[in-house]
Amino acid sequence: MAYHKEEKKKSLPTLLGGLTSFGSVANLIKNLKSENEFYELEVGEVLDILLTYEDLKEKKPVLSTASISGQETEFKDIGMAKIRLIKSQNGLEEDMCNWYYPLESNIRQYPLKGEYVVCVNYLGMQFYTQTLNFISHINTNSVPGLSDVIDKPDPGIFSTMYSFIDSGEEPPREEKEDTFSLGEFFTRNRLIRQLKPYEGDITIQGRFGNTIRLGSNISDDEDLGTTGLPEDTFGPSPSIKMRAGQLTDYYSQEAGMKGDDNSSKIGTFEEKFFELGHGLDSYVVEDINADATSIYLTTNETVPLNPVTAVHKARIHHAHLEYPPTFDGKQIILNSDKIVFNTKQGGLYSYTNLSTYFATNTAFVVDAEAGISLNSPGLIGMHTEGQVHIRGEKNIIIDTGDSKLYLGTSPKDDQKGELEPVVKGDALVDALKELTDIIMGLLYPGTPGVLADPSKLLKFKQDLEDNGFGFLSVRNKTQ
């Protein structure tokens, strides 16, 4: 809210006898002139805020404006804050303080109790905007009570007076019922730190270790032991880095940082936080391996991702890749404990110019209601050190067209003449029947020592050699 700051009135100068000089008159006019300073914006302390429907029912504000007159205002009031102005309302009873709307309609930062915001009056409505970076901490800048101080100290020393609140020097204590609360659920987290800035960065930083950095890869980083782009390659190298969960997996095995079996318990994390940077008051840098969930979009940068199959030293890791990938250049990297793709109406489409590679420490499972189709003009290979189990409730069909089917062998053995055709069962039965008939015909009485018709046996033998019966498969070969 706008206010005037009045200078203390000074005593009028005494005019001595004789002619009055021009300087004396000018000095008199200057002292009589009002030196009030006008302030359009005023800082206020947040006393309460409406965030839920229950808040609206219990605390619905009495609006001093008619900006939404005649309409149901309940849900339009979400985000309103009760504020006591530091200068013009200092010491005012909370019941007498006004409710303010958020100034921004689309991007909103909801303050906590005890934080300080900039207040303004536009078009007859009261708004608040911009939480003050009062003690320069990402998690909370709450220092309650400065709007209810009778003997106010110099504002310049406030940040020093309250710097201990988030410094990490003292562990958080359990709050008693009569102590100040930041909110119904929110508690202070002294481990949340701001991102380390680089030249030209734009960062959005949440209170909970969730951040978005619109940056580049042009700067050196002595803390990480990395260098930016060489001078001869300076140019656009934009990147977007989003993460949630500040370094929560730093000591977990999956992150590949320490290689031990410790889980990311907050106790262990808190005790060893000094190892992450420059102590509890330090900044932090995104770490795609140690942050809980990360999405990186880069254009000219190498990302030091630790694939989980490499961390666990899986035998299948890059086992059949001729050229293992490097995580550099234009890329999108997602890293988390779980990644879920779900399409409600359409399909899932993936197009790649080079290979598509999957590696897992456990099983790779595909379920398809209508069927599974594999199509490639090249080789489709399957290899296992265990069993291959193929089961069909109806039929199992292997159709080679005009090509050959090799069972337990490969075409190279066929060139050596080491393969045998697979026998056709029906054709073999027909041939054996014919052989039986011939033998039965030979049993009729005739001249002693002479076969009844030896030419039939000779012909049968020749047909066997020429595969005349057709029970030797031409397409299916085995050993």
mmCIF file of C-alpha atoms in Angstrom, residues 246-426:
data_model
loop_
_atom_site.group_PDB
_atom_site.id
_atom_site.type_symbol
_atom_site.label_atom_id
_atom_site.label_comp_id
_atom_site.label_asym_id
_atom_site.label_seq_id
_atom_site.Cartn_x
_atom_site.Cartn_y
_atom_site.Cartn_z
ATOM 1 C CA GLN A 246 18.133 -32.504 -4.345
ATOM 2 C CA LEU A 247 20.936 -35.109 -4.109
ATOM 3 C CA THR A 248 18.671 -37.576 -2.289
ATOM 4 C CA ASP A 249 20.407 -40.588 -3.894
ATOM 5 C CA TYR A 250 23.969 -39.380 -3.333
ATOM 6 C CA TYR A 251 24.854 -42.307 -1.086
ATOM 7 C CA SER A 252 22.736 -44.954 -2.772
ATOM 8 C CA GLN A 253 24.263 -47.758 -4.774
ATOM 9 C CA GLU A 254 22.077 -47.048 -7.799
ATOM 10 C CA ALA A 255 23.607 -43.588 -8.160
ATOM 11 C CA GLY A 256 27.028 -45.169 -8.594
ATOM 12 C CA MET A 257 28.586 -42.501 -6.396
ATOM 13 C CA LYS A 258 30.016 -44.457 -3.473
ATOM 14 C CA GLY A 259 29.383 -48.038 -4.527
ATOM 15 C CA ASP A 260 28.089 -49.070 -1.103
ATOM 16 C CA ASP A 261 24.780 -50.492 0.032
ATOM 17 C CA ASN A 262 23.629 -47.498 2.085
ATOM 18 C CA SER A 263 20.201 -46.211 1.236
ATOM 19 C CA SER A 264 19.562 -42.502 0.938
ATOM 20 C CA LYS A 265 18.318 -42.044 4.503
ATOM 21 C CA ILE A 266 18.025 -38.452 5.596
ATOM 22 C CA GLY A 267 20.238 -39.118 8.629
ATOM 23 C CA THR A 268 23.161 -40.303 6.542
ATOM 24 C CA PHE A 269 22.552 -37.563 4.019
ATOM 25 C CA GLU A 270 22.486 -34.873 6.698
ATOM 26 C CA GLU A 271 25.619 -36.075 8.466
ATOM 27 C CA LYS A 272 27.683 -36.090 5.276
ATOM 28 C CA PHE A 273 26.193 -33.049 3.583
ATOM 29 C CA PHE A 274 29.470 -31.179 3.975
ATOM 30 C CA GLU A 275 31.031 -33.528 1.424
ATOM 31 C CA LEU A 276 28.642 -32.333 -1.276
ATOM 32 C CA GLY A 277 30.016 -28.827 -1.583
ATOM 33 C CA HIS A 278 31.261 -26.157 0.754
ATOM 34 C CA GLY A 279 29.209 -26.927 3.842
ATOM 35 C CA LEU A 280 25.609 -26.392 4.843
ATOM 36 C CA ASP A 281 25.559 -22.798 3.607
ATOM 37 C CA SER A 282 26.835 -23.716 0.155
ATOM 38 C CA TYR A 283 25.096 -23.845 -3.192
ATOM 39 C CA VAL A 284 24.560 -27.118 -5.031
ATOM 40 C CA VAL A 285 24.864 -28.248 -8.641
ATOM 41 C CA GLU A 286 22.503 -30.651 -10.388
ATOM 42 C CA ASP A 287 23.745 -34.249 -10.379
ATOM 43 C CA ILE A 288 21.921 -36.574 -12.748
ATOM 44 C CA ASN A 289 23.103 -39.607 -10.769
ATOM 45 C CA ALA A 290 22.413 -38.307 -7.253
ATOM 46 C CA ASP A 291 19.227 -36.264 -7.735
ATOM 47 C CA ALA A 292 16.024 -38.275 -7.327
ATOM 48 C CA THR A 293 14.519 -37.514 -10.761
ATOM 49 C CA SER A 294 16.135 -35.632 -13.650
ATOM 50 C CA ILE A 295 15.316 -34.571 -17.199
ATOM 51 C CA TYR A 296 18.202 -33.085 -19.192
ATOM 52 C CA LEU A 297 17.873 -31.487 -22.625
ATOM 53 C CA THR A 298 21.340 -30.642 -23.957
ATOM 54 C CA THR A 299 22.839 -29.554 -27.270
ATOM 55 C CA ASN A 300 26.620 -29.485 -26.812
ATOM 56 C CA GLU A 301 27.443 -31.099 -23.502
ATOM 57 C CA THR A 302 28.638 -34.426 -22.109
ATOM 58 C CA VAL A 303 26.429 -35.736 -19.299
ATOM 59 C CA PRO A 304 28.199 -38.105 -16.832
ATOM 60 C CA LEU A 305 25.306 -40.556 -16.520
ATOM 61 C CA ASN A 306 25.993 -43.841 -14.706
ATOM 62 C CA PRO A 307 23.791 -46.530 -16.360
ATOM 63 C CA VAL A 308 22.401 -48.779 -13.644
ATOM 64 C CA THR A 309 23.466 -51.938 -15.499
ATOM 65 C CA ALA A 310 27.045 -50.655 -15.436
ATOM 66 C CA VAL A 311 26.806 -49.725 -11.742
ATOM 67 C CA HIS A 312 25.681 -53.272 -10.898
ATOM 68 C CA LYS A 313 28.305 -54.727 -13.262
ATOM 69 C CA ALA A 314 25.703 -56.700 -15.198
ATOM 70 C CA ARG A 315 27.184 -59.077 -17.776
ATOM 71 C CA ILE A 316 24.653 -57.947 -20.346
ATOM 72 C CA HIS A 317 25.726 -54.283 -20.137
ATOM 73 C CA HIS A 318 26.685 -53.289 -23.706
ATOM 74 C CA ALA A 319 27.414 -56.987 -24.367
ATOM 75 C CA HIS A 320 26.229 -56.831 -27.971
ATOM 76 C CA LEU A 321 26.945 -53.190 -28.800
ATOM 77 C CA GLU A 322 29.824 -52.698 -31.177
ATOM 78 C CA TYR A 323 30.015 -48.994 -30.323
ATOM 79 C CA PRO A 324 28.803 -48.207 -26.754
ATOM 80 C CA PRO A 325 27.105 -44.802 -26.581
ATOM 81 C CA THR A 326 28.535 -41.616 -25.120
ATOM 82 C CA PHE A 327 26.052 -39.221 -23.567
ATOM 83 C CA ASP A 328 26.995 -36.074 -25.424
ATOM 84 C CA GLY A 329 25.678 -33.695 -28.059
ATOM 85 C CA LYS A 330 21.982 -33.142 -28.717
ATOM 86 C CA GLN A 331 20.109 -35.464 -26.394
ATOM 87 C CA ILE A 332 17.297 -35.897 -23.893
ATOM 88 C CA ILE A 333 18.141 -37.938 -20.794
ATOM 89 C CA LEU A 334 15.592 -39.107 -18.221
ATOM 90 C CA ASN A 335 16.843 -40.646 -14.986
ATOM 91 C CA SER A 336 14.676 -41.803 -12.086
ATOM 92 C CA ASP A 337 13.626 -44.900 -10.152
ATOM 93 C CA LYS A 338 10.689 -45.436 -12.494
ATOM 94 C CA ILE A 339 9.661 -44.051 -15.894
ATOM 95 C CA VAL A 340 6.104 -44.687 -17.101
ATOM 96 C CA PHE A 341 4.723 -44.087 -20.601
ATOM 97 C CA ASN A 342 0.945 -44.363 -20.881
ATOM 98 C CA THR A 343 -1.220 -43.580 -23.897
ATOM 99 C CA LYS A 344 -4.962 -43.377 -23.218
ATOM 100 C CA GLN A 345 -6.296 -43.330 -26.786
ATOM 101 C CA GLY A 346 -3.493 -43.423 -29.342
ATOM 102 C CA GLY A 347 -0.324 -45.472 -29.725
ATOM 103 C CA LEU A 348 3.307 -45.181 -28.685
ATOM 104 C CA TYR A 349 5.637 -44.461 -31.599
ATOM 105 C CA SER A 350 9.432 -44.485 -31.558
ATOM 106 C CA TYR A 351 11.673 -43.592 -34.491
ATOM 107 C CA THR A 352 15.468 -43.824 -34.370
ATOM 108 C CA ASN A 353 18.135 -43.317 -36.995
ATOM 109 C CA LEU A 354 20.547 -45.761 -35.358
ATOM 110 C CA SER A 355 20.134 -48.706 -32.999
ATOM 111 C CA THR A 356 17.480 -49.078 -30.322
ATOM 112 C CA TYR A 357 19.012 -50.634 -27.226
ATOM 113 C CA PHE A 358 17.451 -52.032 -24.048
ATOM 114 C CA ALA A 359 19.342 -53.435 -21.047
ATOM 115 C CA THR A 360 17.885 -54.537 -17.715
ATOM 116 C CA ASN A 361 19.198 -56.210 -14.581
ATOM 117 C CA THR A 362 16.117 -58.438 -14.371
ATOM 118 C CA ALA A 363 13.502 -59.447 -16.965
ATOM 119 C CA PHE A 364 12.261 -57.837 -20.181
ATOM 120 C CA VAL A 365 8.529 -58.534 -20.539
ATOM 121 C CA VAL A 366 6.146 -57.687 -23.385
ATOM 122 C CA ASP A 367 2.386 -58.255 -23.102
ATOM 123 C CA ALA A 368 0.212 -57.598 -26.147
ATOM 124 C CA GLU A 369 -3.519 -58.294 -26.347
ATOM 125 C CA ALA A 370 -3.731 -58.581 -30.153
ATOM 126 C CA GLY A 371 -0.305 -59.926 -31.038
ATOM 127 C CA ILE A 372 3.417 -59.265 -31.385
ATOM 128 C CA SER A 373 5.052 -58.641 -34.733
ATOM 129 C CA LEU A 374 8.775 -58.454 -35.520
ATOM 130 C CA ASN A 375 9.803 -57.378 -38.991
ATOM 131 C CA SER A 376 13.299 -56.730 -40.295
ATOM 132 C CA PRO A 377 15.114 -57.113 -43.627
ATOM 133 C CA GLY A 378 18.197 -57.948 -41.570
ATOM 134 C CA LEU A 379 19.092 -60.518 -38.943
ATOM 135 C CA ILE A 380 16.776 -61.208 -36.007
ATOM 136 C CA GLY A 381 18.864 -62.962 -33.371
ATOM 137 C CA MET A 382 17.995 -64.576 -30.043
ATOM 138 C CA HIS A 383 20.580 -65.852 -27.572
ATOM 139 C CA THR A 384 20.272 -67.213 -24.064
ATOM 140 C CA GLU A 385 22.396 -69.201 -21.644
ATOM 141 C CA GLY A 386 19.216 -70.839 -20.382
ATOM 142 C CA GLN A 387 16.228 -72.443 -22.076
ATOM 143 C CA VAL A 388 14.044 -71.152 -24.895
ATOM 144 C CA HIS A 389 10.415 -71.981 -24.180
ATOM 145 C CA ILE A 390 7.894 -71.469 -26.996
ATOM 146 C CA ARG A 391 4.327 -72.458 -26.297
ATOM 147 C CA GLY A 392 1.259 -72.042 -28.463
ATOM 148 C CA GLU A 393 -2.246 -72.804 -27.225
ATOM 149 C CA LYS A 394 -3.269 -73.453 -30.838
ATOM 150 C CA ASN A 395 -0.544 -73.692 -33.471
ATOM 151 C CA ILE A 396 3.131 -72.845 -33.778
ATOM 152 C CA ILE A 397 3.906 -72.028 -37.396
ATOM 153 C CA ILE A 398 7.413 -71.533 -38.767
ATOM 154 C CA ASP A 399 7.145 -70.594 -42.430
ATOM 155 C CA THR A 400 10.410 -70.171 -44.316
ATOM 156 C CA GLY A 401 8.788 -69.599 -47.703
ATOM 157 C CA ASP A 402 11.202 -70.829 -50.363
ATOM 158 C CA SER A 403 14.155 -70.710 -47.955
ATOM 159 C CA LYS A 404 15.594 -73.397 -45.695
ATOM 160 C CA LEU A 405 15.081 -74.014 -41.988
ATOM 161 C CA TYR A 406 18.161 -75.070 -40.027
ATOM 162 C CA LEU A 407 17.578 -76.840 -36.705
ATOM 163 C CA GLY A 408 20.477 -76.997 -34.241
ATOM 164 C CA THR A 409 22.947 -75.799 -36.858
ATOM 165 C CA SER A 410 23.660 -73.005 -39.356
ATOM 166 C CA PRO A 411 23.976 -72.607 -43.146
ATOM 167 C CA LYS A 412 27.777 -72.765 -42.965
ATOM 168 C CA ASP A 413 27.544 -76.440 -41.922
ATOM 169 C CA ASP A 414 25.360 -77.111 -44.955
ATOM 170 C CA GLN A 415 28.201 -75.989 -47.211
ATOM 171 C CA LYS A 416 30.468 -78.616 -45.632
ATOM 172 C CA GLY A 417 28.015 -81.400 -46.448
ATOM 173 C CA GLU A 418 27.565 -82.215 -42.760
ATOM 174 C CA LEU A 419 23.803 -81.731 -42.606
ATOM 175 C CA GLU A 420 20.991 -84.233 -43.056
ATOM 176 C CA PRO A 421 17.459 -83.534 -44.232
ATOM 177 C CA VAL A 422 14.620 -83.732 -41.731
ATOM 178 C CA VAL A 423 12.352 -86.754 -42.416
ATOM 179 C CA LYS A 424 8.718 -86.247 -43.433
ATOM 180 C CA GLY A 425 6.614 -88.611 -41.364
ATOM 181 C CA ASP A 426 3.780 -89.387 -43.831
#
